[in-house]
PDB file of C-alpha atoms and ligand atoms in Angstrom:
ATOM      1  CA  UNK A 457      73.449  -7.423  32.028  1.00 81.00           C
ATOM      2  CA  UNK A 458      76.948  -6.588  32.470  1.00 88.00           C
ATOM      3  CA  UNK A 459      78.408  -8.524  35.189  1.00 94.00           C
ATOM      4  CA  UNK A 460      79.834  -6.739  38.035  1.00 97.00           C
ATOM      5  CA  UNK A 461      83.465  -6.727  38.796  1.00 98.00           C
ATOM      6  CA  UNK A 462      84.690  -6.988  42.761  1.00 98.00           C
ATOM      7  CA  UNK A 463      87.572  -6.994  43.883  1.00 98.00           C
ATOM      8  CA  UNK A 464      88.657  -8.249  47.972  1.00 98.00           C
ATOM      9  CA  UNK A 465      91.174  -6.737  50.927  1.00 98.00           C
ATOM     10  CA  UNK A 466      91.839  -9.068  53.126  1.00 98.00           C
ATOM     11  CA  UNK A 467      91.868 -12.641  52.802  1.00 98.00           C
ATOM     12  CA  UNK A 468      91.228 -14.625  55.738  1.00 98.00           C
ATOM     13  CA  UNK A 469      87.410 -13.764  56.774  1.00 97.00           C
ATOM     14  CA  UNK A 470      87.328 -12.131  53.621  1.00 98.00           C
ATOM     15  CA  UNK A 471      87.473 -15.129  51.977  1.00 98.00           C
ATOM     16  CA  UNK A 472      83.509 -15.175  52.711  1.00 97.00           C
ATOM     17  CA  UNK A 473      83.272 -12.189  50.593  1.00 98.00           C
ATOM     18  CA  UNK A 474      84.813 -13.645  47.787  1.00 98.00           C
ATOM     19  CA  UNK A 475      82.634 -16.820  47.859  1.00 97.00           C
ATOM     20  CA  UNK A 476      79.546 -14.587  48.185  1.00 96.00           C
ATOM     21  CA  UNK A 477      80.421 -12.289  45.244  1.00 97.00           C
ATOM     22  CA  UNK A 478      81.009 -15.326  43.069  1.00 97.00           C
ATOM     23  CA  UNK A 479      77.193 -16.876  43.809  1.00 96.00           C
ATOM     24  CA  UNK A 480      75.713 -13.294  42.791  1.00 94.00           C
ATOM     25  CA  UNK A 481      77.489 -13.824  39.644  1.00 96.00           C
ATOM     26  CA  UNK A 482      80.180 -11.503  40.307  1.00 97.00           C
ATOM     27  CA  UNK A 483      83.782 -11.376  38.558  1.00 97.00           C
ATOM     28  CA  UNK A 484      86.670 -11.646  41.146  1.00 98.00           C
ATOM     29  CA  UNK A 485      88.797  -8.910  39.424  1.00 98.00           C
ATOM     30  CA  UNK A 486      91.155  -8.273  41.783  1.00 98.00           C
ATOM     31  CA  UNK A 487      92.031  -9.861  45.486  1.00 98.00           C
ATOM     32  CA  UNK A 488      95.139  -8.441  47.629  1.00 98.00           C
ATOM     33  CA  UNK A 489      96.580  -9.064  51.235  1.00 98.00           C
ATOM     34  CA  UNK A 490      99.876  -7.817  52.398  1.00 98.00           C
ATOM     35  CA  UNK A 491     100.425 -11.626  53.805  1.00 98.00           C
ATOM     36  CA  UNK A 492     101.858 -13.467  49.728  1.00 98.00           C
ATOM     37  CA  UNK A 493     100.605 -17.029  51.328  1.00 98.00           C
ATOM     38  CA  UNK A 494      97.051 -16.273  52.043  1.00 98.00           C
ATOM     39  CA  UNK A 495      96.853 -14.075  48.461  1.00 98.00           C
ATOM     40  CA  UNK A 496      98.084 -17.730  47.264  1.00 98.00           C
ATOM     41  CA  UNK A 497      95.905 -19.797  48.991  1.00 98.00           C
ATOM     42  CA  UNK A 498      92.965 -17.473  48.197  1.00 98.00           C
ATOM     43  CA  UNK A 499      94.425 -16.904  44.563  1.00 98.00           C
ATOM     44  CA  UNK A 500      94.087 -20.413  43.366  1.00 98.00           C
ATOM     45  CA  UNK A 501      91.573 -21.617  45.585  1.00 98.00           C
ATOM     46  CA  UNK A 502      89.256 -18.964  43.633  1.00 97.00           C
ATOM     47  CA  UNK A 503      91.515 -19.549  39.824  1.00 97.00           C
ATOM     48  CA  UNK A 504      92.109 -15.951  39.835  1.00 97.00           C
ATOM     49  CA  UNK A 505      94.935 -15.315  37.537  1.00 97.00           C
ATOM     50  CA  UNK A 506      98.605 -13.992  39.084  1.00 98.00           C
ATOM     51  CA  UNK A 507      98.316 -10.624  37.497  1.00 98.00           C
ATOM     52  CA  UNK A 508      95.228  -9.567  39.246  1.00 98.00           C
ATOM     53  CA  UNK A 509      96.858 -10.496  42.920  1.00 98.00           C
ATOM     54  CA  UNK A 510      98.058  -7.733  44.914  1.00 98.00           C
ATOM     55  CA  UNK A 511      99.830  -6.737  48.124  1.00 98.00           C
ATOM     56  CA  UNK A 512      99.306  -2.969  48.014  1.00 98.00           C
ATOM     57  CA  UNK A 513      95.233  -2.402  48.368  1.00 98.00           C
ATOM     58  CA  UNK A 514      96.579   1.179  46.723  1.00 98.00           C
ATOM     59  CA  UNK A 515      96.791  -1.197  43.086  1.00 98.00           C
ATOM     60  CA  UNK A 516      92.859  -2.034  43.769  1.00 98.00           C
ATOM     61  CA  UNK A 517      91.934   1.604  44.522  1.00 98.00           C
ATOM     62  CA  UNK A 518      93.941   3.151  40.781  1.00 98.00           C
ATOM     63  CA  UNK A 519      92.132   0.403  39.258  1.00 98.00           C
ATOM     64  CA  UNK A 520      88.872   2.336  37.557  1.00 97.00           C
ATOM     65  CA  UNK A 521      87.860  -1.276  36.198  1.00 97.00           C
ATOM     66  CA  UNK A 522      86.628  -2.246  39.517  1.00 98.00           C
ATOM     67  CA  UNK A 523      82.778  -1.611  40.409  1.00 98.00           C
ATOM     68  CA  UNK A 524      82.767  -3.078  43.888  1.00 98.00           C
ATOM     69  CA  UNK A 525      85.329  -3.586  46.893  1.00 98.00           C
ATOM     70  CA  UNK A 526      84.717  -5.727  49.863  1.00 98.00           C
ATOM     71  CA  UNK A 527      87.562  -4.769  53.356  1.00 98.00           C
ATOM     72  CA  UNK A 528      88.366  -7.669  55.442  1.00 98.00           C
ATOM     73  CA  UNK A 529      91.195  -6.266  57.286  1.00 98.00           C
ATOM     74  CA  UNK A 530      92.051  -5.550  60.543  1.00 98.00           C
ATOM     75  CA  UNK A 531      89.801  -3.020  62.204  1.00 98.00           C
ATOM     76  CA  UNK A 532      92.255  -0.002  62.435  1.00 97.00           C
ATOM     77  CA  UNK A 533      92.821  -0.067  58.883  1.00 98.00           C
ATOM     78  CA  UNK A 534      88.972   0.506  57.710  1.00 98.00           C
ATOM     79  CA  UNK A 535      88.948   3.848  57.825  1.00 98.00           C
ATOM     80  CA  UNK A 536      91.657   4.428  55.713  1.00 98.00           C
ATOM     81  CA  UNK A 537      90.595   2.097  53.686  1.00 98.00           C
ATOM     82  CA  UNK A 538      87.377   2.843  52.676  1.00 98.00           C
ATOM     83  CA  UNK A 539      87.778   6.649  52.415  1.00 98.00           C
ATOM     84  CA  UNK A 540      91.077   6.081  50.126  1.00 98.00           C
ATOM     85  CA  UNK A 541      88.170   3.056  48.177  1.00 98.00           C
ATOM     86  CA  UNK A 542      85.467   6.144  48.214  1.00 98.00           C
ATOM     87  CA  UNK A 543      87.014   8.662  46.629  1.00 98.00           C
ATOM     88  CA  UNK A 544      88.485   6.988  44.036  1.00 98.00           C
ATOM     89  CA  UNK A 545      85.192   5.721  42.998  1.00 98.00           C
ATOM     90  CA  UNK A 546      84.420   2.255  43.938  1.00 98.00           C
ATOM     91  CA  UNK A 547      81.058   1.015  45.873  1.00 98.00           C
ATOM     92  CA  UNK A 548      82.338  -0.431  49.012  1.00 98.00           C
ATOM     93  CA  UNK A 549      81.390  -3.434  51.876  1.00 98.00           C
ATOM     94  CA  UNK A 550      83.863  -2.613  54.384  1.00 98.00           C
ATOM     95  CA  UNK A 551      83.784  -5.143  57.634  1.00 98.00           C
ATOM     96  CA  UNK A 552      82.335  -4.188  60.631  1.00 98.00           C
ATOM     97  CA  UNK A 553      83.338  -2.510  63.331  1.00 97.00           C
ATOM     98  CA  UNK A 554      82.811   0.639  61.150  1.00 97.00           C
ATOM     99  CA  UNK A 555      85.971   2.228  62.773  1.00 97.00           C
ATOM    100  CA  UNK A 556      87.361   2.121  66.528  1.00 96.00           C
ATOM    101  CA  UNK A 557      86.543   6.164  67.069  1.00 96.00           C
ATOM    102  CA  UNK A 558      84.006   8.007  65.993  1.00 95.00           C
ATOM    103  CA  UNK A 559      85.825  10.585  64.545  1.00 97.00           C
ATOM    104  CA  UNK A 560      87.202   7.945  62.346  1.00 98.00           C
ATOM    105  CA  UNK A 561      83.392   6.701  61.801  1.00 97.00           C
ATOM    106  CA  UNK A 562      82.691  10.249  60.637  1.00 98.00           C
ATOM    107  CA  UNK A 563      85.346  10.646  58.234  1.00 98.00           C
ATOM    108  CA  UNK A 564      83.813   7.515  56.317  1.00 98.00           C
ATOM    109  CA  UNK A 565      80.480   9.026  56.612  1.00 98.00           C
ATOM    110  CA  UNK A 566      81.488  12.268  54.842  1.00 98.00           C
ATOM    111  CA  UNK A 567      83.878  10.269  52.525  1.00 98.00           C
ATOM    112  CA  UNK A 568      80.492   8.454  51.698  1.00 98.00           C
ATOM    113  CA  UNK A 569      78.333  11.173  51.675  1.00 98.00           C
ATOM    114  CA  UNK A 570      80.419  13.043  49.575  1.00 98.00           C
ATOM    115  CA  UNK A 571      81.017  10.324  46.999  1.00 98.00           C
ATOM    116  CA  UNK A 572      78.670   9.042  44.272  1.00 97.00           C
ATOM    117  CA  UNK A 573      78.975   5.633  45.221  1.00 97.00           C
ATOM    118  CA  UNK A 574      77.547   3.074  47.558  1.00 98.00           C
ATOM    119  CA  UNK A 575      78.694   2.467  50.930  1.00 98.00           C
ATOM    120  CA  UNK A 576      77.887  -0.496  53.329  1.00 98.00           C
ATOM    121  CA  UNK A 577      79.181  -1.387  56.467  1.00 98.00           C
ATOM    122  CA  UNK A 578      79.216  -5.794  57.438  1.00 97.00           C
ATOM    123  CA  UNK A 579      76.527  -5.830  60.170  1.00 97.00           C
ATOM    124  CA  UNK A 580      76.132  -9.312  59.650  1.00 96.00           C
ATOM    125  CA  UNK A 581      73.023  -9.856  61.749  1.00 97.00           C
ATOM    126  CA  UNK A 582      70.534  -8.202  59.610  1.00 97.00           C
ATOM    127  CA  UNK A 583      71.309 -10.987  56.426  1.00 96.00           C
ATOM    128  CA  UNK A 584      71.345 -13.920  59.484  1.00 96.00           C
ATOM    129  CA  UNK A 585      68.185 -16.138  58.444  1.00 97.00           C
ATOM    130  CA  UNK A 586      66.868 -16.626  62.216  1.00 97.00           C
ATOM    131  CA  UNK A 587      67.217 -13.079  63.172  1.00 98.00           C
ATOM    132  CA  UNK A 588      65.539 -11.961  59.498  1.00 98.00           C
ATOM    133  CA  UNK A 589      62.783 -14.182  61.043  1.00 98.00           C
ATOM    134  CA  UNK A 590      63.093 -12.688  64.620  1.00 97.00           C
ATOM    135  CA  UNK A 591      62.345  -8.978  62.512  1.00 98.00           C
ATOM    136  CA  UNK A 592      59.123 -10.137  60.506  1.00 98.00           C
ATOM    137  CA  UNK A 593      57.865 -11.588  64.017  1.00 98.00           C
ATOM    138  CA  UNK A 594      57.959  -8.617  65.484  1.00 97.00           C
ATOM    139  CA  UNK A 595      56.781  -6.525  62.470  1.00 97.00           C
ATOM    140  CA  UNK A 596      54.021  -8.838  62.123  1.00 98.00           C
ATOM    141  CA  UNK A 597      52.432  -8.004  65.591  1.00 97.00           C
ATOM    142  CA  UNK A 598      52.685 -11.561  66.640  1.00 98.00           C
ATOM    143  CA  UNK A 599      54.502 -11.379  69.760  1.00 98.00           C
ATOM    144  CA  UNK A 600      52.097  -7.843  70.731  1.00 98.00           C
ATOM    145  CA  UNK A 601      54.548  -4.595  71.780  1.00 96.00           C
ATOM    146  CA  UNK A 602      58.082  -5.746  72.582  1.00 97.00           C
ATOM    147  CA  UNK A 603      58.988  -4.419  75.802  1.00 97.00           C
ATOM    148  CA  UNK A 604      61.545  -6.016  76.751  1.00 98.00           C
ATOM    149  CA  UNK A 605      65.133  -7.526  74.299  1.00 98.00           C
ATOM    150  CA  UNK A 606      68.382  -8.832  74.948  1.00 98.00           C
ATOM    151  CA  UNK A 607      71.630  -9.963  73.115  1.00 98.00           C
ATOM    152  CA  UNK A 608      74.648 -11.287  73.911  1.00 97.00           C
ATOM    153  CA  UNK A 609      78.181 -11.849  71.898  1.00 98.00           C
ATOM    154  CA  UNK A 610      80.641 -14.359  73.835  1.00 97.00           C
ATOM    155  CA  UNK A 611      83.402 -15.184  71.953  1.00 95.00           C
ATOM    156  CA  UNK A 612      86.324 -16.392  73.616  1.00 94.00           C
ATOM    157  CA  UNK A 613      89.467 -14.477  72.560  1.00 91.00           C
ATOM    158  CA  UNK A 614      92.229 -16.389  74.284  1.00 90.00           C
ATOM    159  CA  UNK A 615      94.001 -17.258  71.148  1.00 88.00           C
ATOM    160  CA  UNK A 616      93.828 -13.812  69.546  1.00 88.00           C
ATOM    161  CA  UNK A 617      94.783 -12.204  72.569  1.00 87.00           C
ATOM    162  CA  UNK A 618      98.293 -11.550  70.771  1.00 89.00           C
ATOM    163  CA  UNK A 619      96.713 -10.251  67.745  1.00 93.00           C
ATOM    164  CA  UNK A 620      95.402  -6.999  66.674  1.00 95.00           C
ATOM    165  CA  UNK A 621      92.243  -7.761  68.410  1.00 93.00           C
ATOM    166  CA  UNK A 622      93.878  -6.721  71.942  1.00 92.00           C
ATOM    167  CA  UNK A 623      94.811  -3.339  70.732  1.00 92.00           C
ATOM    168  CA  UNK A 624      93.364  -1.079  73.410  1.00 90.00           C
ATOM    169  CA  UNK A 625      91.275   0.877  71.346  1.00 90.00           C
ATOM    170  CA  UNK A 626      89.658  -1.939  70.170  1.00 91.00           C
ATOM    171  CA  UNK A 627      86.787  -3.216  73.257  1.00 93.00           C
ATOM    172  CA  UNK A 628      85.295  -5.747  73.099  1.00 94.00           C
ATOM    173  CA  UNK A 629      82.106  -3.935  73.194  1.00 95.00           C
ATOM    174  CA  UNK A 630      83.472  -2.413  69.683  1.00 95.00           C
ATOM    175  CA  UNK A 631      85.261  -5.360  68.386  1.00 95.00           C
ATOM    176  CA  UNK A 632      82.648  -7.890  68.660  1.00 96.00           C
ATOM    177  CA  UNK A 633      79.224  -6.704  70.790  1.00 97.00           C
ATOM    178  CA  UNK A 634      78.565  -4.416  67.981  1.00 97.00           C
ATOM    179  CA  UNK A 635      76.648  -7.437  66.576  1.00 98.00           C
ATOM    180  CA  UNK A 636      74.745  -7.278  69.912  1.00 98.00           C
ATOM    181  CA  UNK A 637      73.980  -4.019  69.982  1.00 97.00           C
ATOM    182  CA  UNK A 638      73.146  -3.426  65.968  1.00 97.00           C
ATOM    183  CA  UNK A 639      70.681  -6.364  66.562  1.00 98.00           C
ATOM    184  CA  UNK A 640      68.949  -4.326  69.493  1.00 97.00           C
ATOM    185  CA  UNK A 641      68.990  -1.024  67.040  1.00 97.00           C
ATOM    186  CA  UNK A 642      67.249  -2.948  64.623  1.00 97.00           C
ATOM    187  CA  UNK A 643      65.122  -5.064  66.300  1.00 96.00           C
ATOM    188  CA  UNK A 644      63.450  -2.475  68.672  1.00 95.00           C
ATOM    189  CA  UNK A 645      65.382   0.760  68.240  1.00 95.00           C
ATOM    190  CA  UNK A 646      68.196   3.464  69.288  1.00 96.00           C
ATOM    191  CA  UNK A 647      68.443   3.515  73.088  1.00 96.00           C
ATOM    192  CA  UNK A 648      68.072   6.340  74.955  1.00 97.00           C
ATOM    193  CA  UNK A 649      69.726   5.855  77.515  1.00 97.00           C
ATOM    194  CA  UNK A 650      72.556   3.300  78.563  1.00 97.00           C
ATOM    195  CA  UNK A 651      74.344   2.250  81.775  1.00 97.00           C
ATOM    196  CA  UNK A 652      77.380  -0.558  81.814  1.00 97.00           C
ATOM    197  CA  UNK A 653      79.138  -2.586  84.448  1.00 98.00           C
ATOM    198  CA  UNK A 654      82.928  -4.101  83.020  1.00 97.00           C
ATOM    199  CA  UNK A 655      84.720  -6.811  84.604  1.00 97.00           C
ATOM    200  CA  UNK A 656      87.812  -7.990  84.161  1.00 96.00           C
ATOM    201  CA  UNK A 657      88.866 -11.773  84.602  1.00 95.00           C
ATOM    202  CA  UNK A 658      89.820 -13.557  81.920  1.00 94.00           C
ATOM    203  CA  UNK A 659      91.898 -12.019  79.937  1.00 94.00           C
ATOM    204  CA  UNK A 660      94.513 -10.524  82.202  1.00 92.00           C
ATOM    205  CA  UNK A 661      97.296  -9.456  79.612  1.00 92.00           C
ATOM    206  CA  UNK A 662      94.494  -7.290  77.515  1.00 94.00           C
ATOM    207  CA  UNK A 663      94.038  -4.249  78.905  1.00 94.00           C
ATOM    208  CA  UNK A 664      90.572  -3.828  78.089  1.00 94.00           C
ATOM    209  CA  UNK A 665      87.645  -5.315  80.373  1.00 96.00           C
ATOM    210  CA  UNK A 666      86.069  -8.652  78.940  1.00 96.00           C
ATOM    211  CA  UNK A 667      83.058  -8.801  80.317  1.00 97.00           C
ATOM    212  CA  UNK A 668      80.501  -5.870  80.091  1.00 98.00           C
ATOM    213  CA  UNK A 669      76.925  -5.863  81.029  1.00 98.00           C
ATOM    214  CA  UNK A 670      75.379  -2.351  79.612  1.00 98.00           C
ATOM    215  CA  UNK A 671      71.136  -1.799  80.460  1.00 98.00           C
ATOM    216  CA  UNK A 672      69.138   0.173  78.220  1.00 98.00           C
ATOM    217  CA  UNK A 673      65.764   2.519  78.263  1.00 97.00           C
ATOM    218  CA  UNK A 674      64.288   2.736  74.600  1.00 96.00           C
ATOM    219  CA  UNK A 675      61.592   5.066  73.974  1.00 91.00           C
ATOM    220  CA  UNK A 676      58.270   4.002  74.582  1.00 90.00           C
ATOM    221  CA  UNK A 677      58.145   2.191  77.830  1.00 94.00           C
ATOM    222  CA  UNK A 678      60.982  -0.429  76.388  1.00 97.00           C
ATOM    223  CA  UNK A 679      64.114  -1.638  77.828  1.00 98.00           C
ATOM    224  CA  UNK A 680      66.798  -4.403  76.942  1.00 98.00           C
ATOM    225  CA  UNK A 681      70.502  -5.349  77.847  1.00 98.00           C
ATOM    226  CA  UNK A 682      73.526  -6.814  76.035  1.00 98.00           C
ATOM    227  CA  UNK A 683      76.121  -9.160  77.395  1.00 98.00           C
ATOM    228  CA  UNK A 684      79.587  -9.150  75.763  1.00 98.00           C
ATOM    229  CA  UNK A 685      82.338 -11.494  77.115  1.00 97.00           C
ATOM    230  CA  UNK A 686      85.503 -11.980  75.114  1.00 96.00           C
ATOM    231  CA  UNK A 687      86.715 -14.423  77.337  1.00 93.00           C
ATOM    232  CA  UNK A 688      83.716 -16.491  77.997  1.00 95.00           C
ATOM    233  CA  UNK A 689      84.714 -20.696  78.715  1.00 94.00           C
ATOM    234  CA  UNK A 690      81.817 -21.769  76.168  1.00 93.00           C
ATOM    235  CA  UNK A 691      81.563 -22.113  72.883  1.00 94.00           C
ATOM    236  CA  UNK A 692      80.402 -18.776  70.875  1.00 94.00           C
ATOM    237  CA  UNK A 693      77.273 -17.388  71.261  1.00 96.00           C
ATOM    238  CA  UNK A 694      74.971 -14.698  69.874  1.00 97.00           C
ATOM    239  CA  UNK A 695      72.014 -15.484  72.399  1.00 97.00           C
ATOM    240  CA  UNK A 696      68.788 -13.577  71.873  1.00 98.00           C
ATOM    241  CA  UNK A 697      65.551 -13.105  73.438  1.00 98.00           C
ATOM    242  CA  UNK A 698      62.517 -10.605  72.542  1.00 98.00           C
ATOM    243  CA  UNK A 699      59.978 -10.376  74.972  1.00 98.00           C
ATOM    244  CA  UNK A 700      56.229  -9.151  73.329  1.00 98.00           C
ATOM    245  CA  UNK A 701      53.323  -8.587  75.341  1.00 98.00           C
TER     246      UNK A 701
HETATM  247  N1  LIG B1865      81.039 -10.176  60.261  1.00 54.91           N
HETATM  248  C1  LIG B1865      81.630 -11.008  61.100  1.00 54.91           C
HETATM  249  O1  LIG B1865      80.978 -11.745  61.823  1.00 54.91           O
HETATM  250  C2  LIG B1865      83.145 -11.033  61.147  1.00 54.91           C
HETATM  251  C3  LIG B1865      83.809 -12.217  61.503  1.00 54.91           C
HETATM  252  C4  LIG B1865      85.213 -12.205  61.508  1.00 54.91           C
HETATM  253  C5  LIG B1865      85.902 -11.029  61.215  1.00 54.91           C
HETATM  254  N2  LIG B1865      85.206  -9.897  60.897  1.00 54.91           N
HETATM  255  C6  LIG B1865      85.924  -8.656  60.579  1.00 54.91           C
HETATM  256  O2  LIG B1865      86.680  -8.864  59.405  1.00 54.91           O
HETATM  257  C7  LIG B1865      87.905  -8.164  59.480  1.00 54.91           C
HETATM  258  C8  LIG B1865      89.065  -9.141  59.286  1.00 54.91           C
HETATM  259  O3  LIG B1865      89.015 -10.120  60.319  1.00 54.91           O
HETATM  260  P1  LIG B1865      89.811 -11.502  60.188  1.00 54.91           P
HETATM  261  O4  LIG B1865      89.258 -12.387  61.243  1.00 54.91           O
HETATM  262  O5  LIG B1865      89.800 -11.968  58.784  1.00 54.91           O
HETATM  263  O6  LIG B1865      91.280 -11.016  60.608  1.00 54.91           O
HETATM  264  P2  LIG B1865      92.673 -11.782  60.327  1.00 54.91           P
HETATM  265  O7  LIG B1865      93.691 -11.081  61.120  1.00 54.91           O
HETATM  266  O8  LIG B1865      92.485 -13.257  60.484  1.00 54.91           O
HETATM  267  O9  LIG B1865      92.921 -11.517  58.759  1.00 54.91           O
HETATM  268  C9  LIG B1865      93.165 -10.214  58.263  1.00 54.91           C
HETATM  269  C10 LIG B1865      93.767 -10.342  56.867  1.00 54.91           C
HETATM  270  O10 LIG B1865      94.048  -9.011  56.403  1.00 54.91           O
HETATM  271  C11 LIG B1865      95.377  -8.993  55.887  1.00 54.91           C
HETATM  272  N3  LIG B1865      95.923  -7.639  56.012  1.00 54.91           N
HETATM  273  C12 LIG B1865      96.354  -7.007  57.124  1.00 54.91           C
HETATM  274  N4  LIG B1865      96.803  -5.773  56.830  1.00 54.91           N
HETATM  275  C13 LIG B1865      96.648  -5.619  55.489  1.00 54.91           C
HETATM  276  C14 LIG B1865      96.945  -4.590  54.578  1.00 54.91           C
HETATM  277  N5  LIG B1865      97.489  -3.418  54.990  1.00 54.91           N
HETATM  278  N6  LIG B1865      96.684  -4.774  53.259  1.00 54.91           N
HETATM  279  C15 LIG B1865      96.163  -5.948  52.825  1.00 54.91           C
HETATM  280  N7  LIG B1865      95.863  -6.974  53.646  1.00 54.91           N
HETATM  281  C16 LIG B1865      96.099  -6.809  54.958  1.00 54.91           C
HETATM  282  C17 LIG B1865      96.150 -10.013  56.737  1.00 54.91           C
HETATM  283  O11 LIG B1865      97.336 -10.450  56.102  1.00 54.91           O
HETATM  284  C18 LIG B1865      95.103 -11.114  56.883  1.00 54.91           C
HETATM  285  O12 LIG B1865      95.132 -12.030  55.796  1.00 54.91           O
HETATM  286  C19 LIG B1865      87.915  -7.458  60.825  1.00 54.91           C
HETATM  287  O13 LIG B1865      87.444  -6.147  60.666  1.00 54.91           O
HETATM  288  C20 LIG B1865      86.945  -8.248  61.657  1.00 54.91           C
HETATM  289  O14 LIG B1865      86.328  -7.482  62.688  1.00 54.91           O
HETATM  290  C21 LIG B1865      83.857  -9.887  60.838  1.00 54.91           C
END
């Protein structure tokens, strides 16, 4: 079987990627990050020879030899990304949030749709071994009908607040509760309808709310809520409770 060959964008969670492409059996044929000291770190952490490190993701996307590209970069740079990734060919993992708009989520959608390739975005919960086990639960009948679910992401952000995660555009609802919320999708379904309350605490010099508490009426006599707080004094949580008749 011919091995596949993936290359990485983004090398600090990204390094994740890498380490999970190598236990599938994968090549590393290419790794780049505009920041030379974490391409070194992750460059001879993972023996990857000098040649194939980059700085300009633009060397990964002319490079036809590459099957598969994982994105680990900041969030406003996905789209871009992955559409540049898309259209020259490659399958692609790209980090989640998707994108910060959705007119930004759309343009990777068509780039997708109109490529021959694969396209995957890292909703992380759905590969998380207790919430795999939540899923068959609930398929299984065991708990009854669920009628009730809720999720929370608290992460406290105090030491990124001077990072690219306090660019407006990027909520905390966006940023991080989209774990939350993609949990709640796939656990019991698409809303329809939602109502939110945001506070704002914790984080004074981010001009975004950090806490948000949105309510939600699923289909079929259901409802559930999700907590974000990116400010939270506690350690990090993903807290999660399905309640089955
Ligand atoms: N699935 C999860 O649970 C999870 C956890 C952490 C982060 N993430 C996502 O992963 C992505 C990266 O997060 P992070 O925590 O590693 O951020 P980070 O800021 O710690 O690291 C980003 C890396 O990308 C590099 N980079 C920035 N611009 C670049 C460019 N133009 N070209 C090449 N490299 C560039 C930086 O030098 C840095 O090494 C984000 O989208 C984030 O939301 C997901």
């Amino acid at each position: 079987m011919k091995k596949l060959r993936v290359a990485n964008i983004g090398l600090k969670f990204g390094m994740s990627h890498i380490e999970g492409a190598i236990s599938y059996g994968a090549e590393i044929a290419a790794i780049c990050d505009c920041n030379e000291d974490n391409l070194r770190f992750a460059g001879e952490r993972y023996s990857i020879p000098s040649d194939k490190w980059h700085t300009d993701y633009m060397d990964i996307v002319n490079d036809d030899s590459i099957d598969i590209v994982t994105v680990a970069v900041p969030d406003q740079l996905h789209k871009k990304m992955s559409c540049d990734l898309l259209r020259s060919g490659k399958n692609v993992l790209c980090e989640k949030p998707l994108a910060l708009t959705r007119r930004d989520i759309s343009d990777i959608i068509k780039a997708a749709d109109e490529s021959s390739s694969k396209f995957m975005v890292g909703q992380i919960c759905r590969f998380t071994p207790a919430f795999e086990e939540a899923k068959k639960i609930i398929d299984s009948g065991t708990i009854g009908e669920v009628y009730f679910a809720e999720s929370e992401y608290a992460h406290d952000y105090m030491d990124l607040v001077d990072t690219w995660r306090s660019d407006p555009d990027r909520h905390g609802v966006i940023g991080g509760g989209c774990h939350a919320v993609d949990l709640l999708r796939w656990l019991v379904g698409d809303p329809e309808e939602v109502f939110a309350y945001g506070m704002h605490k914790l984080l004074p010099s981010v001009e975004y709310d950090d806490a948000t508490i949105a309510v939600m009426k699923f289909g079929d006599n259901k409802a559930g809520k999700v907590f974000v707080s990116t400010g939270c004094k506690r350690d990090y949580t993903m807290r999660t409770v399905i309640y089955g008749t």
